[in-house]
Coordinates of C-alpha atoms in Angstrom, one line a residue:
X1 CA -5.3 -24.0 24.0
X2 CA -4.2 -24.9 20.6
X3 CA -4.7 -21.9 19.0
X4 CA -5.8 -17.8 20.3
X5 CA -8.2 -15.5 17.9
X6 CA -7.1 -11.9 18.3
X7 CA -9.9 -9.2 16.9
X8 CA -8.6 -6.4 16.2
X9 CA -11.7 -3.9 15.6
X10 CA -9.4 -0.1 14.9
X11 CA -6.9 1.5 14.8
X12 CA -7.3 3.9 18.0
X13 CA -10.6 3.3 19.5
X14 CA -12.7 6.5 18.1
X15 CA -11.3 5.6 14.7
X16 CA -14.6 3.7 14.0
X17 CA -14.7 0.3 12.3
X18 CA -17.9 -1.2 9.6
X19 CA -20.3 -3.1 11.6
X20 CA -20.3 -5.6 8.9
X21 CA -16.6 -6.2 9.4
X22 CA -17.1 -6.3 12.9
X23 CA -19.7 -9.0 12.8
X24 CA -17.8 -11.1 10.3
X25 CA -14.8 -11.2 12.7
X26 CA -17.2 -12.1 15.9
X27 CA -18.5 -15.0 13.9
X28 CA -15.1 -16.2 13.6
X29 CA -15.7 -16.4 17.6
X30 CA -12.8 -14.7 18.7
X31 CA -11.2 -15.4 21.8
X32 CA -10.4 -11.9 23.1
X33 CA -10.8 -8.5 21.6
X34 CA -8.4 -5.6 22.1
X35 CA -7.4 -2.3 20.8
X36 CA -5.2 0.1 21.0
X37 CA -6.4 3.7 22.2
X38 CA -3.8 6.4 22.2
X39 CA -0.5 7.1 20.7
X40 CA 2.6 10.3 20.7
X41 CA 2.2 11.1 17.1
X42 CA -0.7 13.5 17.5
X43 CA 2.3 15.6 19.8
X44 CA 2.1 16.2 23.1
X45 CA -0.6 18.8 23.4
X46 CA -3.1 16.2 24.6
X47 CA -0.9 14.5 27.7
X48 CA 0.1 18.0 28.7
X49 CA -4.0 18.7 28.7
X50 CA -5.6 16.0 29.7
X51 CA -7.5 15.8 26.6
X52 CA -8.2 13.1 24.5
X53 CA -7.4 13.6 20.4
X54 CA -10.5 11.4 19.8
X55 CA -14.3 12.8 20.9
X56 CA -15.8 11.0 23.2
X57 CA -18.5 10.4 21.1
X58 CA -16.8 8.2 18.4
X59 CA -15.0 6.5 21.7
X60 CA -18.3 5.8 22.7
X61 CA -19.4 4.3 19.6
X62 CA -16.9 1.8 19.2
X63 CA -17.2 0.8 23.1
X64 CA -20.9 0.2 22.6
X65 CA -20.0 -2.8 19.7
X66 CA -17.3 -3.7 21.2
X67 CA -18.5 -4.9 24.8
X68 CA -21.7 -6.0 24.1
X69 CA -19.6 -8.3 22.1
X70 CA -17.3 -9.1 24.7
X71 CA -20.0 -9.9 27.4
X72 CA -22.5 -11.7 24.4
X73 CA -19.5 -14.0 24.0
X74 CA -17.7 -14.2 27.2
X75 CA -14.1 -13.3 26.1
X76 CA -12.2 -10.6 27.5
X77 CA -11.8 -7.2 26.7
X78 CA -8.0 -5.5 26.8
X79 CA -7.6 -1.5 25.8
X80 CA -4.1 0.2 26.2
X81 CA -3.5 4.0 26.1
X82 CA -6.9 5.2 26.9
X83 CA -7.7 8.1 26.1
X84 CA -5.3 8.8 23.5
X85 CA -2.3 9.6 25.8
X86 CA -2.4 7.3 28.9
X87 CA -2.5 9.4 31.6
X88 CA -4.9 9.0 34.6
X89 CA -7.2 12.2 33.8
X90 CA -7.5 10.4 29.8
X91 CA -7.9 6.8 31.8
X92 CA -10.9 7.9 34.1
X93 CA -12.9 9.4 31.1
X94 CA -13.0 6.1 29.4
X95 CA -13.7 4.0 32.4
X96 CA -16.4 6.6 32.9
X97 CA -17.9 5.5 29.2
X98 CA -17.5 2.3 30.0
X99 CA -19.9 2.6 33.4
X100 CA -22.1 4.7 31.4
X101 CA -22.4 2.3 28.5
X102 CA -22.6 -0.8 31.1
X103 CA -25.7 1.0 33.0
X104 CA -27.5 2.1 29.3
X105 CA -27.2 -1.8 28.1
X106 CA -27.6 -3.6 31.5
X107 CA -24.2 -5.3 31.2
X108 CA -22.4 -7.2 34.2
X109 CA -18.9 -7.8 34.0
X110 CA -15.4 -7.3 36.1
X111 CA -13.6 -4.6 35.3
X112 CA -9.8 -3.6 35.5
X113 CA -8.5 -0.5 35.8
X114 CA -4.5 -0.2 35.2
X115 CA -3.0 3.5 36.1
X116 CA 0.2 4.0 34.4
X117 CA 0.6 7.6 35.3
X118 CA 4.5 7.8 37.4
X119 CA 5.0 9.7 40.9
X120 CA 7.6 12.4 40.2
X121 CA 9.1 11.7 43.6
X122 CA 9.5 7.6 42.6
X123 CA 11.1 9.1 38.9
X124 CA 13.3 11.2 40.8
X125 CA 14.7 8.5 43.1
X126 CA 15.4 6.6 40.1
X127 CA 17.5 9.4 38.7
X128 CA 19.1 9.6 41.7
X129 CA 20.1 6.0 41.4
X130 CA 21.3 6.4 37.7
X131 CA 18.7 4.1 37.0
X132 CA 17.4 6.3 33.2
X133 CA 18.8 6.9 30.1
X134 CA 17.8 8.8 27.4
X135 CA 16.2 7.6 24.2
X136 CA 17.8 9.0 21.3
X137 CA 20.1 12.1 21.2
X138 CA 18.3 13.5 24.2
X139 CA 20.5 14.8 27.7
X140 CA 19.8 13.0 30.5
X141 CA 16.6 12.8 32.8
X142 CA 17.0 15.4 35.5
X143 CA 15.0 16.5 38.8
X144 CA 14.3 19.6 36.8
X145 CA 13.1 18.2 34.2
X146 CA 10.7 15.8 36.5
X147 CA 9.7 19.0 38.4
X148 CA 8.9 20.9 35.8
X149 CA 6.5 18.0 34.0
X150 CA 2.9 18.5 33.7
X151 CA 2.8 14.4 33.5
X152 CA 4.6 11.7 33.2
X153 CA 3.7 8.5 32.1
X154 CA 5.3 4.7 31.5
X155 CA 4.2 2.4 29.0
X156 CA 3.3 -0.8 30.5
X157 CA 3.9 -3.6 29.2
X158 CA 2.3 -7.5 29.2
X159 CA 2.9 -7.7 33.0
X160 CA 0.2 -6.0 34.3
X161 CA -2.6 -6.9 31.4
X162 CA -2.2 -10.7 32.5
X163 CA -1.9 -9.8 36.4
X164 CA -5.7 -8.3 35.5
X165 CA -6.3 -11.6 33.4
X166 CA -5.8 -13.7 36.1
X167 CA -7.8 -11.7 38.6
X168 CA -10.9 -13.0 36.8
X169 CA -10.9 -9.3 34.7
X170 CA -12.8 -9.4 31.7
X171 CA -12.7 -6.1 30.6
X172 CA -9.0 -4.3 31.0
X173 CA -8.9 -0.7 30.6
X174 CA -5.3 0.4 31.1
X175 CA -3.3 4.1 30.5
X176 CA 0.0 4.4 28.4
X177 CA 1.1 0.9 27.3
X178 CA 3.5 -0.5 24.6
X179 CA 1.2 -1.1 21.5
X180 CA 1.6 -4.8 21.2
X181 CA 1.5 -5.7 24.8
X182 CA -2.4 -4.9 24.4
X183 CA -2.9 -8.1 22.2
X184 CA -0.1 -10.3 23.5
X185 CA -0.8 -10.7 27.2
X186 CA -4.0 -12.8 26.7
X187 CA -1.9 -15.5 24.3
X188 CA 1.0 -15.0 26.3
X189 CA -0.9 -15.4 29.9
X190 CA -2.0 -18.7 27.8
X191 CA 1.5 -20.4 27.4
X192 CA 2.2 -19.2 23.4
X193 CA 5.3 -18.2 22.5
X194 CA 6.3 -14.4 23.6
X195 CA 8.1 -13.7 20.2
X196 CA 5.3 -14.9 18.1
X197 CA 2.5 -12.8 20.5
X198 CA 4.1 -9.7 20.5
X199 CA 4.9 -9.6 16.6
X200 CA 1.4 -10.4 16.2
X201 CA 0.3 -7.4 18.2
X202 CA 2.5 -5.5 16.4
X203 CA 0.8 -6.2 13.2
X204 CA -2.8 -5.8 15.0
X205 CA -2.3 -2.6 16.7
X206 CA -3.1 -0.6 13.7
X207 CA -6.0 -3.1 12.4
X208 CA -6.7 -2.8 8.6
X209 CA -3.7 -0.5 7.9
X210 CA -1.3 -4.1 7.6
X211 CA -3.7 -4.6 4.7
X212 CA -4.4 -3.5 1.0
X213 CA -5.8 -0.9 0.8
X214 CA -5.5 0.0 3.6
X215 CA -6.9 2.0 6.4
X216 CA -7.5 2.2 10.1
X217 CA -10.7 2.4 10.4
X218 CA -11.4 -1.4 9.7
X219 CA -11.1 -4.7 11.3
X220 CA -8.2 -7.6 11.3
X221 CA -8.5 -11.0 12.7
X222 CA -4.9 -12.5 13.9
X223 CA -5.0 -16.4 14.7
X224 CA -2.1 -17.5 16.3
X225 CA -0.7 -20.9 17.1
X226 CA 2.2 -22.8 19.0
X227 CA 4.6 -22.5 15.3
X228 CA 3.2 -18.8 14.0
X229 CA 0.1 -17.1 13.3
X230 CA -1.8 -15.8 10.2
X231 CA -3.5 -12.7 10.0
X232 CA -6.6 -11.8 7.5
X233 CA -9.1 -9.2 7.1
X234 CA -12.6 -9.1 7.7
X235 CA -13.7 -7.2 5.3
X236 CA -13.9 -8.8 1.6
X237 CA -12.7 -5.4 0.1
X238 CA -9.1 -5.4 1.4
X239 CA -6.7 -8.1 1.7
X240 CA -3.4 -9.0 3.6
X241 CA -0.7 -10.0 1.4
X242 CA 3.4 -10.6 2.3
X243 CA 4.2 -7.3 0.6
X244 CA 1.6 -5.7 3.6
X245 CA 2.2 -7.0 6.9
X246 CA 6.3 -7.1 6.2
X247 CA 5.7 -3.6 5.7
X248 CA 3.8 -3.0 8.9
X249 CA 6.5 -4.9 10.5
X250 CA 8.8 -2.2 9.9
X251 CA 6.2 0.5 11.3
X252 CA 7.8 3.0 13.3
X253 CA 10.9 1.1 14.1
X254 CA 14.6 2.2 13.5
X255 CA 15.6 -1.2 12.4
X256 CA 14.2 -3.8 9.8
X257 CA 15.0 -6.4 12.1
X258 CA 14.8 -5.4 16.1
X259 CA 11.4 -4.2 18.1
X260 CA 12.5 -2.9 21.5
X261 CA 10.0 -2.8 24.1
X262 CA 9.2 -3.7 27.8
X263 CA 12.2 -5.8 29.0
X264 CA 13.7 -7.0 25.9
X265 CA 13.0 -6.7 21.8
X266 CA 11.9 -9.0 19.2
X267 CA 14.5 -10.3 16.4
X268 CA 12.9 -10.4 13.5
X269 CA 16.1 -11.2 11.2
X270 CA 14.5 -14.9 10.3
X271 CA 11.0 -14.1 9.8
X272 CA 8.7 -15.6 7.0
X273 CA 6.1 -13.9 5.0
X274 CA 4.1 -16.1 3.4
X275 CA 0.6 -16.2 1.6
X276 CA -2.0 -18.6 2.9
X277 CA -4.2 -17.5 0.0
X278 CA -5.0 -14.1 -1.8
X279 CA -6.4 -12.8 1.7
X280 CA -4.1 -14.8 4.3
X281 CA -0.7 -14.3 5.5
X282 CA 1.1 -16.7 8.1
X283 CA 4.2 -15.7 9.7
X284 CA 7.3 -17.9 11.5
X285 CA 10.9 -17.3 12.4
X286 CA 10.2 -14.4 15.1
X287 CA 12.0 -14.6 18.6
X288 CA 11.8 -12.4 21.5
X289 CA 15.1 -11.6 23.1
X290 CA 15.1 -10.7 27.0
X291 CA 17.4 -7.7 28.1
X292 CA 19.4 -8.5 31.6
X293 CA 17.4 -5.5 33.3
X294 CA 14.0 -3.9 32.5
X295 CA 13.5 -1.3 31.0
X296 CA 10.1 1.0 30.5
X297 CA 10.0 4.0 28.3
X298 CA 8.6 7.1 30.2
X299 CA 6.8 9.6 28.2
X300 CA 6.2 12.9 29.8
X301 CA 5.3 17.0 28.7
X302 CA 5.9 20.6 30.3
X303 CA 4.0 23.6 29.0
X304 CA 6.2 26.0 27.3
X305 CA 4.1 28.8 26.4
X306 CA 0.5 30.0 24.6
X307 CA 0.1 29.4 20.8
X308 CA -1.6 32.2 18.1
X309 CA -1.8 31.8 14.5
X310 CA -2.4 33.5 11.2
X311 CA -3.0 31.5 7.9
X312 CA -2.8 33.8 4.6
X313 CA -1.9 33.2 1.0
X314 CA 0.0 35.0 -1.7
X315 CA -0.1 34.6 -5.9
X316 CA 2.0 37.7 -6.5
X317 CA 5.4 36.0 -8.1
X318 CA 7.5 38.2 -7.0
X319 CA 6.3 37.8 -3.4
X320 CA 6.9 34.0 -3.8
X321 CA 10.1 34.7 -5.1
X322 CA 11.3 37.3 -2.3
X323 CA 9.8 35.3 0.6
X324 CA 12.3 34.3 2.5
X325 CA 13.9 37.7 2.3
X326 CA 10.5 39.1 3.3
X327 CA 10.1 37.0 6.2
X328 CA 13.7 38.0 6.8
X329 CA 12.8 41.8 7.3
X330 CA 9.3 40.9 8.9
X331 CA 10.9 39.2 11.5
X332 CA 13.9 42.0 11.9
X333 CA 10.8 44.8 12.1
X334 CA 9.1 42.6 15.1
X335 CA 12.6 42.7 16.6
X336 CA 12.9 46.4 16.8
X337 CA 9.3 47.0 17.5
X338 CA 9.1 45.0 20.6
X339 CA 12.9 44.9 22.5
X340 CA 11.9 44.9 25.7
X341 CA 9.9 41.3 24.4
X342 CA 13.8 39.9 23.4
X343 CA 13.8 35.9 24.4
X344 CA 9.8 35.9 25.5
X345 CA 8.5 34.8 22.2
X346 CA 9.2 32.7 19.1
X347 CA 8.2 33.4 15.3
X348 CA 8.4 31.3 13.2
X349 CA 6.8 31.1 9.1
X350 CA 5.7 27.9 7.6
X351 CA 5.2 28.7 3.7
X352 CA 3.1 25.5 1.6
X353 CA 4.1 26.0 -1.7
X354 CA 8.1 26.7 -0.3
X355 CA 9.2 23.8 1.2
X356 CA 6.4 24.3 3.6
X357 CA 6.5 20.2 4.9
X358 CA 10.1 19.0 5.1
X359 CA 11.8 22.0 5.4
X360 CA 15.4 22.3 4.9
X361 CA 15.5 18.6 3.9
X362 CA 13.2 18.8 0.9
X363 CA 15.0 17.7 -2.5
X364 CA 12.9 19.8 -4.8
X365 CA 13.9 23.3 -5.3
X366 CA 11.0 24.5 -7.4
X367 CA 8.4 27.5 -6.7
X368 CA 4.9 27.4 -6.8
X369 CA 2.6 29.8 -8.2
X370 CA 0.4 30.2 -5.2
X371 CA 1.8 29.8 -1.8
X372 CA -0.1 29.4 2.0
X373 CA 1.5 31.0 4.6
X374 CA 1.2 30.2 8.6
X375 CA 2.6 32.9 11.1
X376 CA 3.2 30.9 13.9
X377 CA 4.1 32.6 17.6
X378 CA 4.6 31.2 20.4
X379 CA 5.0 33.2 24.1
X380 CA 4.7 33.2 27.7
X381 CA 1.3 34.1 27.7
X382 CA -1.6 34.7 25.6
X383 CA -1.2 38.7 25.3
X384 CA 2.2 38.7 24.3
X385 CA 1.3 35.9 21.8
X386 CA -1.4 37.7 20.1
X387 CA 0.2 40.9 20.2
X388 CA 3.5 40.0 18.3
X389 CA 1.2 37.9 15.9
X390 CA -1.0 41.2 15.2
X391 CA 2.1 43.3 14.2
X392 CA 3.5 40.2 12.4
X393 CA 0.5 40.1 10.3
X394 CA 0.0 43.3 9.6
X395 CA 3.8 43.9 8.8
X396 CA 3.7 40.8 6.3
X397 CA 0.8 42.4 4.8
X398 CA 2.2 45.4 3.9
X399 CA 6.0 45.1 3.2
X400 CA 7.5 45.9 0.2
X401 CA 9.7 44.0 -2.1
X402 CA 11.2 44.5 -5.4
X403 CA 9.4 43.9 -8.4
X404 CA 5.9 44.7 -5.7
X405 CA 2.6 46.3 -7.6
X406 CA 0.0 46.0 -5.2
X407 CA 0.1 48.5 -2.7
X408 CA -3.3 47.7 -0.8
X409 CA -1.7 44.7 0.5
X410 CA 0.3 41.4 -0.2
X411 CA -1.9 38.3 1.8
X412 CA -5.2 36.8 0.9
X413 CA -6.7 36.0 4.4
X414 CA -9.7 32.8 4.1
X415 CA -10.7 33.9 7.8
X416 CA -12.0 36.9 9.8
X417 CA -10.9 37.5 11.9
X418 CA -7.4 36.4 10.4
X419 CA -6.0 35.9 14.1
X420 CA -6.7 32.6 15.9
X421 CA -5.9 31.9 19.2
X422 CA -4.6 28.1 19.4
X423 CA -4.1 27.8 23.1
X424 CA -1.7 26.2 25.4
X425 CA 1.6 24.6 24.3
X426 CA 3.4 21.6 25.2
X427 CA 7.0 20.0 24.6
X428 CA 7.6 16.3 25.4
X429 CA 10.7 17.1 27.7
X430 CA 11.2 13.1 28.8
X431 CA 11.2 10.3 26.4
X432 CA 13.6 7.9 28.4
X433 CA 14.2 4.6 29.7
X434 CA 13.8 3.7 33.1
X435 CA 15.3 0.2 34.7
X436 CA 12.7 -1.2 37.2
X437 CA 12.9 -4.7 39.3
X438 CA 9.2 -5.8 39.0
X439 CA 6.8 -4.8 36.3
X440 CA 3.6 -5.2 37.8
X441 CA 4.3 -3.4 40.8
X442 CA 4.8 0.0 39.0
X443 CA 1.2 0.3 37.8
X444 CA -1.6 -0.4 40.5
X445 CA -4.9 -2.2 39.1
X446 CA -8.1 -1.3 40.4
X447 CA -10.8 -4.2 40.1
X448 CA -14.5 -3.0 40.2
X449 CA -17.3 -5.2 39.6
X450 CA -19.9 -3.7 36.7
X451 CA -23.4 -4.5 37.5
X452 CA -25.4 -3.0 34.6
X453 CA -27.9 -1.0 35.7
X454 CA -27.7 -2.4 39.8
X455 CA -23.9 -0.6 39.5
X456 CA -21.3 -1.6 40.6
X457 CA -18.7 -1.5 43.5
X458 CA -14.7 -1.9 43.7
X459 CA -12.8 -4.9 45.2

């Protein structure tokens, strides 16, 4: 092969995509498809879960176009982070979409399934061996930590998609993987340059948002060949200029010119930008650098307590103006109203309209003249969370200030009943490196052969 055709359909599958755009970019005949699924930035509700922050509905949707295509054109398939956050509950559900879809449409293929979810006692061997290291300025992994995780998972990288490619899979549906490893392994399991493949993924993984305007809910096409690869739109509304995909190259990195991932990082410090046409982009220069061992990031959550909410709002002035001295004294009341609660809960007010969204970092030290107000608490459990939100609330409500008028009550409330019950709460307690000695053998693949509506069986 000469040359590899990447479609990229979405951002995250769920995120939807115009069937125009998608059928433009299949008469391009593309030589795989792939998408991303999941990612951390929704937080770390939906590992901790087992939820997926996409309904399964909209997953559906975008399946249904997506391997019809796949098995109308006889190209493979590749998804990474299924079901939003990777783990094995959030893998199953789409492989049980994917069955569903295959018996509704009477489509036959071989299918992959790639767990990525870790065994706390393999993690804590590994710790034992000094073989983790924190990401960031995080303390080191420990057993407790590992004990105490609801689930852990590793994002795989190109190792195990091409393991699955060679198998004879046409459709891969993996768990937690590194972003661009989705798109790379096919090109890469093909001989093109690793650099090149995984800077191209890294451009595809978010689809139409390296474009302008942009958005993730629309198609890209990536072409790549043995010297770079260009990268274009499908849909004649948007277009991918130099000012574009250099910016999504610097998506979510810490560096202009590195990309750490799976066993080493890309060096983008000679890379070209350049416009093909008013639409096209081609890019050079990029070179992948190997790291002596390999590494694989480990994401992983514990539950830390139930969530309850209030949301209100104020216009009075000099309630804006005394707010933080207000939520002061609220906070001080809840204190001596519920000692015997001391360390079991955390209160915390987020005011929009008063550095509501960056907090202590925002530059602009200017009042609004209407702020909304979130009471946030979370506790052990749901009683104690609910019952030092109720007092909150109704404290807040009716505590006095200088300059104060209104003596029926401070808040405007937009809901009844004003109290809402969020649910259970999660912390990402491990975001580390571990060193491992093969890649594939981390993350077992399960083939199973999809017969349409004659089902199916594993092999």
């Amino acid at each position: 092969m000469e040359k590899v055709k990447i479609l990229s359909p979405t951002a995250i599958l769920g995120y939807g995509f115009p069937v125009k755009s998608f059928e433009a970019g299949l008469e391009k005949k593309p030589d795989v498809i792939a998408v991303d699924a999941g990612s951390v930035d929704p937080g770390p509700y939906y590992l901790g879960a087992g939820k997926s922050f996409t309904q399964r509905a909209a997953v559906k949707r975008d399946l249904y176009y997506m391997l019809k295509a796949c098995v109308e054109l006889n190209v493979p398939l590749l998804i990474g982070t299924a079901g939003g956050a990777g783990g094995r509950v959030h893998l199953m559900e789409v492989v049980e979409i994917i069955k569903e879809l295959a018996f509704e449409n009477d489509l036959s293929f071989k299918m992959a399934v790639i767990d990525t979810e870790i065994d706390k006692e393999w993690l804590k061997d590994k710790v034992r061996q000094r073989k983790t290291k924190p990401l960031g300025n995080l303390p080191d992994l420990t057993i407790e930590e590992i004990e105490e995780a609801v689930r852990i998972v590793a994002q795989a990288g190109m190792e195990p998609f091409i393991k699955a490619l060679k198998a004879g899979a046409q459709v891969i549906v993996a768990g937690r993987a590194f972003d661009p490893a989705v798109f790379a392994a096919y090109p890469v399991a093909h001989g093109f340059d690793v650099g090149l493949s995984l800077h191209l993924g890294k451009i595809l993984e978010c689809a139409a948002i390296a474009t302008e305007p942009g958005s993730g809910s629309d198609c890209l096409m990536g072409e790549l060949d043995r010297e770079g690869f260009v990268v274009y739109p499908l849909n004649p509304e948007r277009r991918a200029t130099p000012l574009s995909v250099s910016a999504h190259s610097l998506y979510e990195k810490t560096s202009p010119f590195e990309l750490h991932g799976p066993g080493g990082k890309l060096d983008l410090s000679q890379v070209n930008f350049q416009a093909v046409d008013d639409r096209t982009v081609r890019v050079t220069g990029t070179k992948f650098i190997k790291t002596p061992n390999y590494y694989l990031k480990i994401e992983g959550v514990k539950k830390v307590g139930f969530r309850a909410i209030s949301i209100a709002g104020s216009r009075d002035p000099k309630f804006i103006e005394n707010f933080q001295s207000i939520a002061s004294g609220v906070k001080k009341r809840v204190e001596d109203n519920f000692p015997e609660l001391a360390g079991k809960y955390y209160l915390n007010f987020i005011a929009y309209g008063i550095n509501g969204v960056m907090g202590a970092l925002e530059p602009e030290n200017k009042l609004s003249h209407e702020i909304g107000i979130v009471m946030d608490v979370v506790a052990e459990d749901k009683n104690t969370a609910e019952q030092i939100l109720s007092f909150t609330r109704s404290t807040m409500l009716h505590f006095g200030f200088p300059g104060r008028i209104s003596t029926a009550g401070n808040l405007a409330f937009p809901f009844s009943p004003s109290d809402i019950p969020v649910g259970d709460v999660y912390n990402f307690s491990i975001h580390h490196l571990v060193e491992v000695e093969d890649p594939e053998k981390l993350f077992p693949i399960e083939h199973i052969e999809i017969g349409g509506r004659g089902g199916g069986k594993t092999y």
